Tab-separated table of C-alpha atoms in Angstrom:
chain	number	residue	atom	x	y	z
I	1	MET	CA	-0.052	0.308	-0.033
I	2	LEU	CA	1.259	3.126	-1.027
I	3	PRO	CA	2.557	5.544	1.687
I	4	GLY	CA	0.917	8.638	2.590
I	5	CYS	CA	-2.597	7.937	1.271
I	6	PHE	CA	-5.410	5.275	0.460
I	7	PRO	CA	-5.963	2.927	-2.691
I	8	LEU	CA	-7.001	4.506	-5.624
I	9	ARG	CA	-10.101	3.020	-8.145
I	10	TRP	CA	-9.633	3.428	-11.934
I	11	GLN	CA	-12.853	3.305	-14.086
I	12	GLY	CA	-11.643	3.307	-17.251
I	13	GLY	CA	-11.965	0.989	-20.023
I	14	GLY	CA	-10.410	-2.200	-21.803
I	15	GLU	CA	-6.690	-2.591	-21.051
I	16	HIS	CA	-6.464	-0.061	-18.184
I	17	SER	CA	-9.133	-1.342	-15.887
I	18	GLY	CA	-7.776	-1.950	-12.822
I	19	GLU	CA	-8.882	-3.799	-9.933
I	20	THR	CA	-11.339	-2.332	-7.553
I	21	MET	CA	-10.079	-2.169	-3.795
I	22	SER	CA	-11.932	-1.464	-0.598
I	23	LEU	CA	-10.999	1.627	0.313
I	24	GLU	CA	-10.744	4.576	-1.869
I	25	ALA	CA	-9.115	7.754	-1.403
I	26	ILE	CA	-9.803	9.029	-5.542
I	27	ARG	CA	-12.714	7.900	-8.319
I	28	TYR	CA	-11.976	8.512	-11.529
I	29	SER	CA	-13.367	8.108	-14.767
I	30	ARG	CA	-13.077	10.144	-17.737
I	31	GLY	CA	-14.511	13.462	-17.509
I	32	SER	CA	-15.480	12.913	-13.453
I	33	LEU	CA	-13.029	13.115	-10.624
I	34	GLN	CA	-13.991	12.666	-6.745
I	35	ILE	CA	-12.091	12.730	-3.817
I	36	LEU	CA	-12.825	10.944	-0.211
I	37	ASN	CA	-12.761	14.171	2.331
I	38	GLN	CA	-10.096	13.121	4.637
I	39	LEU	CA	-10.705	15.823	7.360
I	40	LEU	CA	-14.121	14.037	7.702
I	41	LEU	CA	-12.791	10.668	8.601
I	42	PRO	CA	-13.819	8.269	10.562
I	43	GLN	CA	-16.969	9.937	11.303
I	44	GLN	CA	-18.055	9.963	7.408
I	45	SER	CA	-17.178	8.616	4.313
I	46	HIS	CA	-18.060	11.858	1.891
I	47	TYR	CA	-16.855	11.895	-1.436
I	48	GLU	CA	-16.729	15.878	-3.455
I	49	ALA	CA	-16.754	15.943	-6.473
I	50	VAL	CA	-13.693	18.338	-8.052
I	51	GLY	CA	-14.498	19.871	-11.568
I	52	SER	CA	-11.557	21.966	-11.779
I	53	VAL	CA	-7.877	23.040	-10.850
I	54	ARG	CA	-9.067	25.481	-8.966
I	55	GLN	CA	-11.198	23.063	-6.384
I	56	ALA	CA	-7.790	20.210	-6.341
I	57	TRP	CA	-5.670	23.526	-5.328
I	58	GLU	CA	-8.393	24.285	-2.430
I	59	ALA	CA	-8.907	20.443	-1.693
I	60	ILE	CA	-5.187	19.817	-1.440
I	61	ARG	CA	-4.804	23.150	0.640
I	62	ALA	CA	-7.112	22.262	3.352
I	63	MET	CA	-5.808	18.760	3.307
I	64	LYS	CA	-9.121	16.913	2.517
I	65	VAL	CA	-6.616	14.843	0.273
I	66	ARG	CA	-3.299	14.867	1.546
I	67	GLY	CA	-0.092	12.645	0.426
I	68	ALA	CA	2.347	13.338	-1.870
I	69	PRO	CA	1.750	11.000	-4.753
I	70	ALA	CA	-2.165	11.753	-4.396
I	71	ILE	CA	-1.440	15.062	-4.544
I	72	ALA	CA	0.147	15.054	-7.615
I	73	LEU	CA	-3.222	12.956	-8.371
I	74	VAL	CA	-5.584	14.725	-7.800
I	75	GLY	CA	-4.284	17.903	-9.256
I	76	CYS	CA	-3.475	16.401	-12.993
I	77	LEU	CA	-6.494	14.675	-12.807
I	78	SER	CA	-8.496	17.824	-12.303
I	79	LEU	CA	-7.085	19.359	-14.881
I	80	SER	CA	-8.029	16.448	-17.117
I	81	VAL	CA	-11.645	16.962	-16.196
I	82	GLU	CA	-11.185	21.060	-17.285
I	83	LEU	CA	-9.748	19.692	-20.293
I	84	GLN	CA	-12.190	17.001	-20.882
I	85	GLU	CA	-15.202	19.670	-20.886
I	86	GLY	CA	-13.373	22.075	-23.360
I	87	ALA	CA	-11.038	24.527	-21.346
I	88	GLY	CA	-8.271	26.099	-22.698
I	89	GLY	CA	-7.857	27.427	-25.931
I	90	PRO	CA	-8.763	28.862	-28.786
I	91	GLY	CA	-5.390	27.972	-30.353
I	92	LEU	CA	-2.639	25.873	-29.483
I	93	ALA	CA	-0.614	28.631	-28.152
I	94	ALA	CA	-3.278	29.254	-25.835
I	95	LEU	CA	-4.456	25.600	-24.730
I	96	LEU	CA	-0.134	25.068	-24.004
I	97	ALA	CA	-0.720	28.570	-21.691
I	98	PHE	CA	-3.649	27.075	-20.061
I	99	VAL	CA	-1.986	23.793	-19.213
I	100	ARG	CA	1.075	25.420	-18.036
I	101	ASP	CA	-0.323	28.257	-15.646
I	102	ALA	CA	-2.937	25.134	-14.377
I	103	LEU	CA	0.185	23.107	-13.357
I	104	SER	CA	1.963	25.793	-11.741
I	105	PHE	CA	-0.692	27.521	-9.710
I	106	LEU	CA	-1.303	23.572	-8.188
I	107	VAL	CA	2.261	22.863	-7.405
I	108	THR	CA	1.623	26.166	-4.468
I	109	ALA	CA	-0.748	24.656	-2.578
I	110	ARG	CA	1.911	22.491	-0.536
I	111	PRO	CA	5.464	23.008	-1.499
I	112	THR	CA	7.073	20.312	0.185
I	113	ALA	CA	6.507	17.194	-1.648
I	114	VAL	CA	7.920	17.030	-4.857
I	115	ASN	CA	5.749	14.721	-6.637
I	116	MET	CA	3.117	17.584	-7.849
I	117	ALA	CA	6.378	19.920	-8.950
I	118	ARG	CA	7.661	16.803	-11.065
I	119	ALA	CA	4.349	15.873	-12.486
I	120	ALA	CA	3.280	19.176	-13.634
I	121	ARG	CA	7.260	19.773	-14.946
I	122	ASP	CA	6.636	16.334	-17.273
I	123	LEU	CA	3.276	16.948	-18.206
I	124	ALA	CA	3.808	20.543	-19.218
I	125	ASP	CA	6.564	18.731	-21.512
I	126	ALA	CA	4.476	16.311	-22.639
I	127	ALA	CA	2.218	18.834	-23.938
I	128	ALA	CA	4.814	20.955	-25.333
I	129	LEU	CA	6.028	18.065	-27.185
I	130	GLU	CA	2.450	17.035	-28.492
I	131	ALA	CA	2.413	20.441	-29.859
I	132	GLU	CA	5.119	20.280	-31.904
I	133	ARG	CA	4.101	17.471	-33.967
I	134	GLU	CA	3.627	17.951	-37.324
I	135	GLY	CA	-0.149	18.705	-38.025
I	136	ALA	CA	-0.847	18.734	-34.309
I	137	THR	CA	-4.275	20.021	-33.048
I	138	GLU	CA	-5.992	21.122	-29.921
I	139	GLU	CA	-7.747	17.830	-29.783
I	140	ALA	CA	-4.668	15.690	-29.810
I	141	VAL	CA	-3.285	17.635	-27.247
I	142	ARG	CA	-5.958	17.674	-24.817
I	143	GLU	CA	-6.014	14.046	-25.036
I	144	ARG	CA	-2.466	13.605	-24.688
I	145	VAL	CA	-3.015	15.459	-21.443
I	146	ILE	CA	-5.651	13.638	-20.449
I	147	ARG	CA	-4.594	10.312	-20.811
I	148	TYR	CA	-0.582	11.250	-19.646
I	149	ALA	CA	-3.219	12.059	-16.115
I	150	GLU	CA	-4.414	8.688	-16.465
I	151	ASP	CA	-1.338	6.913	-17.232
I	152	MET	CA	-0.086	8.475	-13.859
I	153	LEU	CA	-2.884	7.007	-11.968
I	154	GLU	CA	-2.393	2.948	-13.332
I	155	LYS	CA	0.979	3.597	-12.551
I	156	ASP	CA	0.884	4.730	-9.261
I	157	LEU	CA	-1.863	1.445	-8.139
I	158	LYS	CA	1.251	-0.499	-9.605
I	159	ASP	CA	3.805	1.137	-7.523
I	160	ASN	CA	1.753	0.909	-4.718
I	161	GLN	CA	1.744	-3.403	-4.781
I	162	SER	CA	5.713	-3.101	-6.008
I	163	ILE	CA	6.085	-0.791	-2.721
I	164	GLY	CA	4.840	-3.329	-0.429
I	165	ASP	CA	5.498	-6.537	-1.759
I	166	LEU	CA	9.534	-5.502	-1.454
I	167	GLY	CA	9.299	-3.931	1.899
I	168	ALA	CA	7.464	-6.689	2.974
I	169	HIS	CA	10.166	-9.351	2.060
I	170	HIS	CA	12.465	-7.023	3.199
I	171	LEU	CA	11.638	-6.640	6.790
I	172	LEU	CA	10.694	-10.395	7.209
I	173	GLU	CA	14.202	-10.880	6.451
I	174	ARG	CA	15.731	-8.903	8.336
I	175	THR	CA	13.996	-9.197	11.356
I	176	ALA	CA	11.790	-12.248	11.452
I	177	PRO	CA	14.080	-14.725	9.482
I	178	GLY	CA	12.408	-17.838	11.204
I	179	GLY	CA	9.072	-16.745	10.429
I	180	GLY	CA	7.987	-14.957	13.782
I	181	LYS	CA	6.037	-11.843	14.656
I	182	VAL	CA	6.975	-8.396	13.292
I	183	THR	CA	5.684	-5.252	14.998
I	184	VAL	CA	5.987	-2.064	12.744
I	185	LEU	CA	5.937	1.390	14.083
I	186	THR	CA	4.661	3.721	11.457
I	187	HIS	CA	3.961	7.696	12.216
I	188	CYS	CA	0.729	9.685	10.820
I	189	ASN	CA	-1.036	7.634	7.543
I	190	THR	CA	1.387	5.844	5.719
I	191	GLY	CA	-0.123	2.536	4.728
I	192	ALA	CA	1.968	0.675	7.418
I	193	LEU	CA	3.529	-1.457	4.608
I	194	ALA	CA	0.759	-3.710	6.073
I	195	THR	CA	1.949	-6.986	4.497
I	196	ALA	CA	5.195	-6.957	6.869
I	197	GLY	CA	2.857	-8.173	9.396
I	198	TYR	CA	1.260	-5.770	12.422
I	199	GLY	CA	1.329	-2.265	12.193
I	200	THR	CA	1.378	0.239	14.825
I	201	ALA	CA	-0.591	3.438	14.598
I	202	LEU	CA	0.425	6.619	15.630
I	203	GLU	CA	-1.721	10.026	16.767
I	204	THR	CA	-0.533	12.700	15.014
I	205	ARG	CA	-0.997	16.629	14.110
I	206	PRO	CA	-2.606	18.410	12.459
I	207	TYR	CA	-5.421	16.635	12.368
I	208	ASN	CA	-4.928	13.654	14.371
I	209	GLN	CA	-4.099	11.632	10.894
I	210	GLY	CA	-2.686	8.633	12.667
I	211	ALA	CA	-5.659	7.912	14.963
I	212	ARG	CA	-8.327	8.895	12.314
I	213	LEU	CA	-6.765	7.801	8.947
I	214	THR	CA	-4.044	4.991	9.701
I	215	ALA	CA	-6.231	3.384	12.244
I	216	PHE	CA	-9.406	3.000	10.333
I	217	GLU	CA	-7.799	1.684	8.077
I	218	LEU	CA	-6.443	-0.784	9.919
I	219	VAL	CA	-9.246	-1.826	11.598
I	220	TYR	CA	-11.330	-1.832	7.659
I	221	GLU	CA	-8.917	-4.430	6.728
I	222	GLN	CA	-8.798	-6.125	10.319
I	223	ILE	CA	-4.890	-6.240	10.499
I	224	PRO	CA	-4.270	-6.167	14.568
I	225	ALA	CA	-3.175	-2.304	15.634
I	226	THR	CA	-2.534	-0.242	18.644
I	227	LEU	CA	-2.754	3.412	18.791
I	228	ILE	CA	-0.107	5.494	20.716
I	229	ALA	CA	0.496	9.262	20.806
I	230	ASP	CA	3.546	10.423	19.923
I	231	SER	CA	4.860	11.100	23.174
I	232	MET	CA	4.611	7.483	23.507
I	233	ALA	CA	7.001	6.359	20.759
I	234	ALA	CA	10.118	5.763	22.400
I	235	ALA	CA	8.631	3.939	25.468
I	236	ALA	CA	6.738	1.676	23.138
I	237	MET	CA	10.434	1.026	21.306
I	238	ALA	CA	11.817	0.288	24.860
I	239	HIS	CA	8.750	-1.919	26.228
I	240	ARG	CA	6.693	-2.823	23.536
I	241	GLY	CA	9.015	-5.333	21.165
I	242	VAL	CA	8.671	-2.650	17.894
I	243	SER	CA	10.628	-4.417	15.322
I	244	ALA	CA	11.042	-1.843	12.458
I	245	VAL	CA	10.016	1.935	12.400
I	246	VAL	CA	8.301	2.629	8.790
I	247	VAL	CA	7.593	5.804	7.659
I	248	GLY	CA	6.576	7.416	4.437
I	249	ALA	CA	8.352	10.709	2.751
I	250	ASP	CA	6.956	13.664	0.813
I	251	ARG	CA	10.364	13.999	-0.762
I	252	VAL	CA	13.962	12.269	-0.368
I	253	VAL	CA	16.572	13.813	-1.750
I	254	ALA	CA	20.051	12.710	-3.358
I	255	ASN	CA	21.960	12.164	-0.188
I	256	GLY	CA	19.105	10.325	0.862
I	257	ASP	CA	17.451	12.601	3.303
I	258	THR	CA	14.087	12.810	3.406
I	259	ALA	CA	11.289	14.979	4.347
I	260	ASN	CA	8.045	13.765	6.196
I	261	LYS	CA	5.362	14.535	8.620
I	262	VAL	CA	6.861	16.586	11.694
I	263	GLY	CA	7.636	14.089	14.083
I	264	THR	CA	9.706	11.788	11.930
I	265	TYR	CA	12.873	13.163	12.888
I	266	GLN	CA	12.488	12.076	16.373
I	267	LEU	CA	10.962	8.960	15.615
I	268	ALA	CA	14.457	8.035	14.015
I	269	ILE	CA	16.397	9.486	16.727
I	270	ALA	CA	14.568	7.137	19.179
I	271	ALA	CA	14.593	4.177	16.993
I	272	ARG	CA	18.697	4.575	16.685
I	273	HIS	CA	19.031	5.193	20.189
I	274	HIS	CA	16.954	1.518	20.350
I	275	GLY	CA	19.083	-0.259	17.978
I	276	ILE	CA	15.268	-0.440	15.580
I	277	PRO	CA	15.794	-0.579	11.603
I	278	PHE	CA	14.067	2.783	10.289
I	279	TYR	CA	12.853	2.370	6.950
I	280	VAL	CA	11.281	5.068	4.910
I	281	ALA	CA	9.056	3.970	1.842
I	282	ALA	CA	8.467	5.995	-0.925
I	283	PRO	CA	7.730	5.607	-4.630
I	284	SER	CA	10.524	7.176	-7.175
I	285	SER	CA	8.874	9.857	-8.179
I	286	SER	CA	8.911	11.347	-4.119
I	287	CYS	CA	12.768	11.429	-4.867
I	288	ASP	CA	14.412	14.563	-5.758
I	289	LEU	CA	17.752	14.243	-7.091
I	290	ARG	CA	18.347	17.995	-8.108
I	291	LEU	CA	18.273	18.831	-4.385
I	292	GLU	CA	21.383	17.695	-2.441
I	293	THR	CA	20.758	17.618	1.127
I	294	GLY	CA	17.752	18.040	3.022
I	295	GLN	CA	18.623	21.450	4.038
I	296	GLU	CA	17.517	22.394	0.441
I	297	ILE	CA	13.774	20.947	1.224
I	298	VAL	CA	11.331	24.356	1.351
I	299	ILE	CA	8.919	23.427	4.947
I	300	GLU	CA	5.703	23.919	4.674
I	301	GLU	CA	4.647	25.940	7.945
I	302	ARG	CA	0.513	25.349	8.486
I	303	PRO	CA	-1.968	27.668	10.233
I	304	GLY	CA	-1.575	28.235	13.866
I	305	GLN	CA	-4.935	27.202	14.385
I	306	GLU	CA	-4.547	23.363	13.778
I	307	LEU	CA	-2.676	23.580	17.205
I	308	THR	CA	-4.564	26.187	19.345
I	309	ASP	CA	-8.533	25.095	18.170
I	310	VAL	CA	-9.885	21.869	17.843
I	311	ASN	CA	-13.251	21.201	15.927
I	312	GLY	CA	-13.166	24.988	15.864
I	313	VAL	CA	-13.154	25.236	20.090
I	314	ARG	CA	-10.035	27.342	21.308
I	315	ILE	CA	-7.901	24.978	23.731
I	316	ALA	CA	-4.870	27.071	23.686
I	317	ALA	CA	-4.097	30.302	25.699
I	318	PRO	CA	-5.414	33.238	23.968
I	319	GLY	CA	-1.814	35.116	23.138
I	320	ILE	CA	0.144	32.110	22.551
I	321	GLY	CA	2.742	32.427	19.601
I	322	VAL	CA	2.954	29.168	17.418
I	323	TRP	CA	5.123	27.213	15.327
I	324	ASN	CA	3.654	25.084	13.360
I	325	PRO	CA	5.568	23.038	10.685
I	326	ALA	CA	3.953	20.599	8.617
I	327	PHE	CA	7.402	18.332	7.917
I	328	ASP	CA	10.669	18.009	9.224
I	329	VAL	CA	14.104	16.266	7.477
I	330	THR	CA	15.165	13.413	9.028
I	331	PRO	CA	19.053	13.068	8.051
I	332	HIS	CA	20.084	10.080	5.721
I	333	ASP	CA	22.570	8.539	8.345
I	334	LEU	CA	19.636	7.698	10.643
I	335	ILE	CA	17.716	5.838	8.088
I	336	THR	CA	18.919	2.403	9.135
I	337	GLY	CA	16.793	0.084	7.387
I	338	GLY	CA	17.029	1.583	3.673
I	339	ILE	CA	14.504	3.336	1.456
I	340	ILE	CA	12.113	1.379	-0.338
I	341	THR	CA	10.545	2.126	-3.379
I	342	GLU	CA	8.983	0.480	-6.502
I	343	LEU	CA	12.578	-0.294	-7.665
I	344	GLY	CA	13.805	-2.009	-4.842
I	345	VAL	CA	15.235	-1.540	-1.458
I	346	PHE	CA	18.435	1.002	-1.250
I	347	ALA	CA	20.914	2.385	1.634
I	348	PRO	CA	20.837	6.242	1.089
I	349	GLU	CA	23.951	6.803	-0.132
I	350	GLU	CA	22.979	3.815	-2.831
I	351	LEU	CA	19.719	5.896	-3.887
I	352	ARG	CA	21.614	8.497	-6.219
I	353	ALA	CA	22.909	5.814	-8.502
I	354	ALA	CA	20.074	3.245	-8.443
I	355	LEU	CA	17.477	6.004	-9.415
I	356	SER	CA	19.970	8.385	-11.738
I	357	ALA	CA	18.946	6.472	-14.720
I	358	THR	CA	14.991	7.037	-14.544
I	359	ILE	CA	14.620	9.862	-12.771
I	360	SER	CA	15.748	13.286	-12.633
């Protein structure tokens, strides 16, 4: 299962039809996009229609949809919906400008995750190349952009399965070579690489995503799990038999430093102290080899109300200052288990060479 988001459902036809899964973050068919509003879980499972790039930006910014791969998918699919309805143009130049502007706007919704920025760059390039073909038409460029976004969705489904399989086998070989119990501690909503064995969901802010999303997911799938708060993680490592820590990542840079939900860094420190392997699970689309170290990653800061208020009710003392970064950076030397991608499990120092042939 992909770190950071629920499974997706593809409702295309023919050779591109995929398996319908039990939990769906995104429902898409050509010309129609719906997202599961994750702010309402677990009390409500409500799908909202996303009919424009503006609506997608607002949903991403508000964290109705979250997780780096899902952000890129919703952004690009929202553009495909608008193009299917005839937006952009008339004329190739106007259509290309519309596509570029829409993609650039989507990138601003949440800047730390690299997936949307990479997708925006690649999709704009694909549209420009199509427009340069002899006899190119508006319709051909529209179809190229739509098809590109749909292919992203299909690839994401395959990557999810590969990350889960590779991570599970690696974890079992390292932590339970005799076939014993494996207890995995995870942070925020990461999917927990459930096929490795047992998962432990952590309650995290903003919006208690571990308690609301990961716990909901694990209970639904009948995977044995225990909910703890962030402040209990080190004690759990010391006393509850944690076999490994597995977290997601919104950006992995060339030296193996990773940005993930704030609180990840302290988990890595605690895992190192207790001799517990620490893994990062992320698709190669979350790897950004253009940045050398984690110090170059732009860290998103969220509104202070996410800390001072709960469901619109003030709980913090009036006048108190707030620092509310959404992410922190885990140095590569603390990632002792490895970085799990759909292409394999790599030590941080191996990542650049392993992926340089496939991403840039």
